[in-house]
Coordinates of C-alpha atoms in Angstrom, one line a residue:
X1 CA -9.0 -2.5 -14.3
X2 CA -11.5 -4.4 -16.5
X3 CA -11.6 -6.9 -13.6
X4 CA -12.4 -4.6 -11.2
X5 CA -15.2 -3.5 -13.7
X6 CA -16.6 -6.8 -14.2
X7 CA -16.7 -7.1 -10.6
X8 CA -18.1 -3.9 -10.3
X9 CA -20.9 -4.6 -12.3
X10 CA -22.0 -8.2 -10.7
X11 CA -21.4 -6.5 -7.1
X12 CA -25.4 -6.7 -5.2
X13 CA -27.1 -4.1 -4.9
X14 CA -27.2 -4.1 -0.7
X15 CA -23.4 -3.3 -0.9
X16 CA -21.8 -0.1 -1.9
X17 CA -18.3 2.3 -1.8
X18 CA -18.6 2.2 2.0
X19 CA -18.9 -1.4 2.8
X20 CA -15.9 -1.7 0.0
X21 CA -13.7 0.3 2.1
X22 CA -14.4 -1.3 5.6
X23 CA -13.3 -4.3 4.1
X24 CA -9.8 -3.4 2.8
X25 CA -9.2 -1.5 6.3
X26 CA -10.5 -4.7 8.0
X27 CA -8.4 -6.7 6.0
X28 CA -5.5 -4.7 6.1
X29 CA -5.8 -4.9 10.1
X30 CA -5.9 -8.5 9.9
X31 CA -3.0 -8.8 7.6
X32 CA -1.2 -7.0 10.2
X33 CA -2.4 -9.5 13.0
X34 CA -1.5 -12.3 11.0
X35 CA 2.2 -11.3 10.3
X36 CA 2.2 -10.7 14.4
X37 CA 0.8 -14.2 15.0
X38 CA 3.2 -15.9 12.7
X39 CA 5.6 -15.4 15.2
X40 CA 4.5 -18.0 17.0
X41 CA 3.0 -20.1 14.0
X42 CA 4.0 -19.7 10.5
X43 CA 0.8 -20.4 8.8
X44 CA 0.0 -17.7 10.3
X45 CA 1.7 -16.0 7.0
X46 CA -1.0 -17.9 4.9
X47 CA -3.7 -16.2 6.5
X48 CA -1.6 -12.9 6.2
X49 CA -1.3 -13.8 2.2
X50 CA -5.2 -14.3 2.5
X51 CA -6.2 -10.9 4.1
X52 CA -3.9 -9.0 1.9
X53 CA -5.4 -10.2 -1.4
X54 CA -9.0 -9.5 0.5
X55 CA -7.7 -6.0 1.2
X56 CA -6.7 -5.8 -2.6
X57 CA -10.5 -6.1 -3.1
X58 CA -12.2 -3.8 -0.8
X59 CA -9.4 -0.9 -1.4
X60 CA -9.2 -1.5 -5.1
X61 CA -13.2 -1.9 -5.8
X62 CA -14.5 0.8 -3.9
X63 CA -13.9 3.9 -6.1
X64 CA -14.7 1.7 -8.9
X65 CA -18.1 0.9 -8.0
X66 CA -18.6 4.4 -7.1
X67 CA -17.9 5.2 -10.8
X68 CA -19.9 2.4 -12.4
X69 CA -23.1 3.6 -10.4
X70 CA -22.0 7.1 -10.7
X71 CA -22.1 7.8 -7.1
X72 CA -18.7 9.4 -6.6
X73 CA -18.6 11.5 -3.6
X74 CA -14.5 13.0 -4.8
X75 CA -13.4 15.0 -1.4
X76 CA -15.5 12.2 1.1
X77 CA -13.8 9.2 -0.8
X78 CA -10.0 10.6 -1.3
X79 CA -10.4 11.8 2.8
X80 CA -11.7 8.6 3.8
X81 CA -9.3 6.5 1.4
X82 CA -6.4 7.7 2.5
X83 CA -7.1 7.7 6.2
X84 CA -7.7 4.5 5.9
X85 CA -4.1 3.4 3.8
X86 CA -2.8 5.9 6.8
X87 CA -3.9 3.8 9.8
X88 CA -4.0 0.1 7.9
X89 CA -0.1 0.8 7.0
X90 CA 0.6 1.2 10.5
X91 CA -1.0 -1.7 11.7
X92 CA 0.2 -3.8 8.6
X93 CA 4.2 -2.3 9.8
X94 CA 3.7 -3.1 13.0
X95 CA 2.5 -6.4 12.7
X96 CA 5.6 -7.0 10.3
X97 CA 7.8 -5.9 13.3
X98 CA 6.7 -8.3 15.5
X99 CA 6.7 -11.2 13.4
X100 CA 10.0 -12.1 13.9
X101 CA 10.7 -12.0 9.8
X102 CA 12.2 -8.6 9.7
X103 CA 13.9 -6.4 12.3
X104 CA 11.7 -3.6 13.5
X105 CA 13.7 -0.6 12.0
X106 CA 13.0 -2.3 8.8
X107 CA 9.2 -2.1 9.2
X108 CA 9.5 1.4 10.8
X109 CA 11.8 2.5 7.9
X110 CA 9.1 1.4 5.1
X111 CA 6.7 2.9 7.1
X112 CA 8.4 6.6 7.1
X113 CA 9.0 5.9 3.8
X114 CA 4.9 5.0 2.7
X115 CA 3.8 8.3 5.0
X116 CA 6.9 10.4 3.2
X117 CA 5.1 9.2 -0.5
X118 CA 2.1 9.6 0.8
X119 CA 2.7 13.1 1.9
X120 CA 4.2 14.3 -1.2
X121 CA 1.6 12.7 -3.4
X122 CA -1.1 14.7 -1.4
X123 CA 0.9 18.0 -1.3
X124 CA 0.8 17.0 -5.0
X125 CA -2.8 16.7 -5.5
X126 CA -3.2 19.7 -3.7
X127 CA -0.8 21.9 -5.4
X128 CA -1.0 20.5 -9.2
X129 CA -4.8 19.4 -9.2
X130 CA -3.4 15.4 -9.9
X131 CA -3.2 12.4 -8.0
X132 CA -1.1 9.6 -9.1
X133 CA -1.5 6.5 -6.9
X134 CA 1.1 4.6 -8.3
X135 CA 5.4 4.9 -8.5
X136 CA 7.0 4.4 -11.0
X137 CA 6.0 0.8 -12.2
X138 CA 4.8 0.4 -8.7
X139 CA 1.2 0.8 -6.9
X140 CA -0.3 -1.0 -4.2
X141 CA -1.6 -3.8 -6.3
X142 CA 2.5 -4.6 -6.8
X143 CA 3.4 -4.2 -3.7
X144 CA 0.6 -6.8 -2.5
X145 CA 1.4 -9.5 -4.6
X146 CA 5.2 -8.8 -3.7
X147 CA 4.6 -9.6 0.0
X148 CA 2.3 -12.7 -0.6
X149 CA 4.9 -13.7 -2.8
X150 CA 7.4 -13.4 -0.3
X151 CA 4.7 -14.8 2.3
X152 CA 5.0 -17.8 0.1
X153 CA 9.0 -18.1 0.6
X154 CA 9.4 -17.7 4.4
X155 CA 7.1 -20.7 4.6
X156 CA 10.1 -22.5 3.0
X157 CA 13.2 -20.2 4.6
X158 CA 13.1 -17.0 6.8
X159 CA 16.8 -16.4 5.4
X160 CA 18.6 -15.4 2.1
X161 CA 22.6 -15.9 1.6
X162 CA 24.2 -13.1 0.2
X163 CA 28.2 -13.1 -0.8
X164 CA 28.7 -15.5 2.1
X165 CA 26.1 -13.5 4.7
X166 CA 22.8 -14.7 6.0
X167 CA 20.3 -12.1 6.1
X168 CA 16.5 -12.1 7.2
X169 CA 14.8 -12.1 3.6
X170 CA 12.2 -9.5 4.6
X171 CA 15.6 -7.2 5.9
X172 CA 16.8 -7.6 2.1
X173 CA 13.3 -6.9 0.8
X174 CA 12.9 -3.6 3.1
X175 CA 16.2 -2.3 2.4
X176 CA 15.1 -2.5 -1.4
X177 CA 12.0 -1.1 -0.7
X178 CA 13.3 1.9 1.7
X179 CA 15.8 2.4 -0.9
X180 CA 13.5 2.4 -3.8
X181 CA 10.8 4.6 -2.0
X182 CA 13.3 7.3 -1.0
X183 CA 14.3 7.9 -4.9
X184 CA 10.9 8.1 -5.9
X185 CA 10.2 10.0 -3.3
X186 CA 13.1 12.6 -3.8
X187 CA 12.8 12.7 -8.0
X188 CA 9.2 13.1 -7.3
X189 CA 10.0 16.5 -4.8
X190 CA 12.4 17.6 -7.1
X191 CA 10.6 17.6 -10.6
X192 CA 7.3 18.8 -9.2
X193 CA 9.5 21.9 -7.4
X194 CA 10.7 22.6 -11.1
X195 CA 7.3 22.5 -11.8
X196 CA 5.8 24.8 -9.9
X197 CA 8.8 27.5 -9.6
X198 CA 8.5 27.5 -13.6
X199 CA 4.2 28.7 -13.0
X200 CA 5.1 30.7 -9.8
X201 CA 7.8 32.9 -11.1
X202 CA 8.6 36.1 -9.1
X203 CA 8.4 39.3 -11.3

């Protein structure tokens, strides 16, 4: 967070929230491009590493440069945020899919899993006046550095050995992921019923 402020701060004048968040969706679209083109050429993957740490910037600095210039626009921003997460995951998925680097029910399972999250954090903000962006230990800032890390690996190996088995390391990776997204997403359902059947009471 003091990063983001220090960059913030230095950021020109000429650009402002808006350019911010055209350049994480952009990025995020190219990530997804990449990860389709490394199907035919791994570097490809490099350039997928490249545009996720760029979408890292646009989606992370936005709202932050809104708050250091105290221009926050709180209903435009969170609408157009999150529409943007909506459509970049898709194309970020997809791209995934048809890399070659994970089987396609994989990517479509994370993806059901994101817009599930997503969903329930909305539903949240809707019906308990907070937003959390972030899981557990996990936000999108984690789960960006987790795929350039893994970005990293396939350059070296597509496969992982497990107890005598060779898997697709990005099948391993999703599994966890899918697995890990549905508890949070389930705990998260259940404690925030609690929550609101213990304010909403019938008589």
């Amino acid at each position: 967070k003091r990063v983001l402020v220090w960059m913030a701060e230095r950021s020109p004048a000429g650009i402002n929230s808006d350019h911010l968040t055209g350049l994480g969706f952009a990025a995020q679209l190219l990530a997804g491009a990449s990860y389709a083109l490394s199907s035919q050429d791994p570097l490809a993957l490099v350039l997928a590493s490249f545009f996720l740490a760029l979408n890292w910037v646009g989606d992370s600095l936005d709202g932050t440069l809104a708050r250091v210039r105290h221009q926050q626009r709180p209903r435009y921003g969170f609408y157009i945020d999150h529409m943007a997460d909506t459509f970049g995951a898709l194309a970020l998925m997809a791209g995934l899919a048809c890399s070659g680097y994970v089987h396609w029910q994989i990517a479509a399972g994370m993806l059901a899993c994101f817009y599930i999250l997503s969903i329930e954090s909305y539903l949240t903000t809707y019906t308990m006046g907070h937003f959390h962006l972030s899981q557990s230990i996990f936000g999108p800032t984690e789960i960006r550095i987790l795929l350039i890390v893994g970005n990293t690996v396939l350059l070296v190996s597509r496969y992982v050995d497990i107890f005598g088995h060779r898997f697709l390391l990005f099948d391993i990776g999703g599994a966890v992921a899918i697995t890990g997204m549905t508890c949070m997403a389930v705990t998260a359902t259940a404690r925030h019923i609690a929550v609101l059947y213990g304010e909403e009471k019938l008589p």
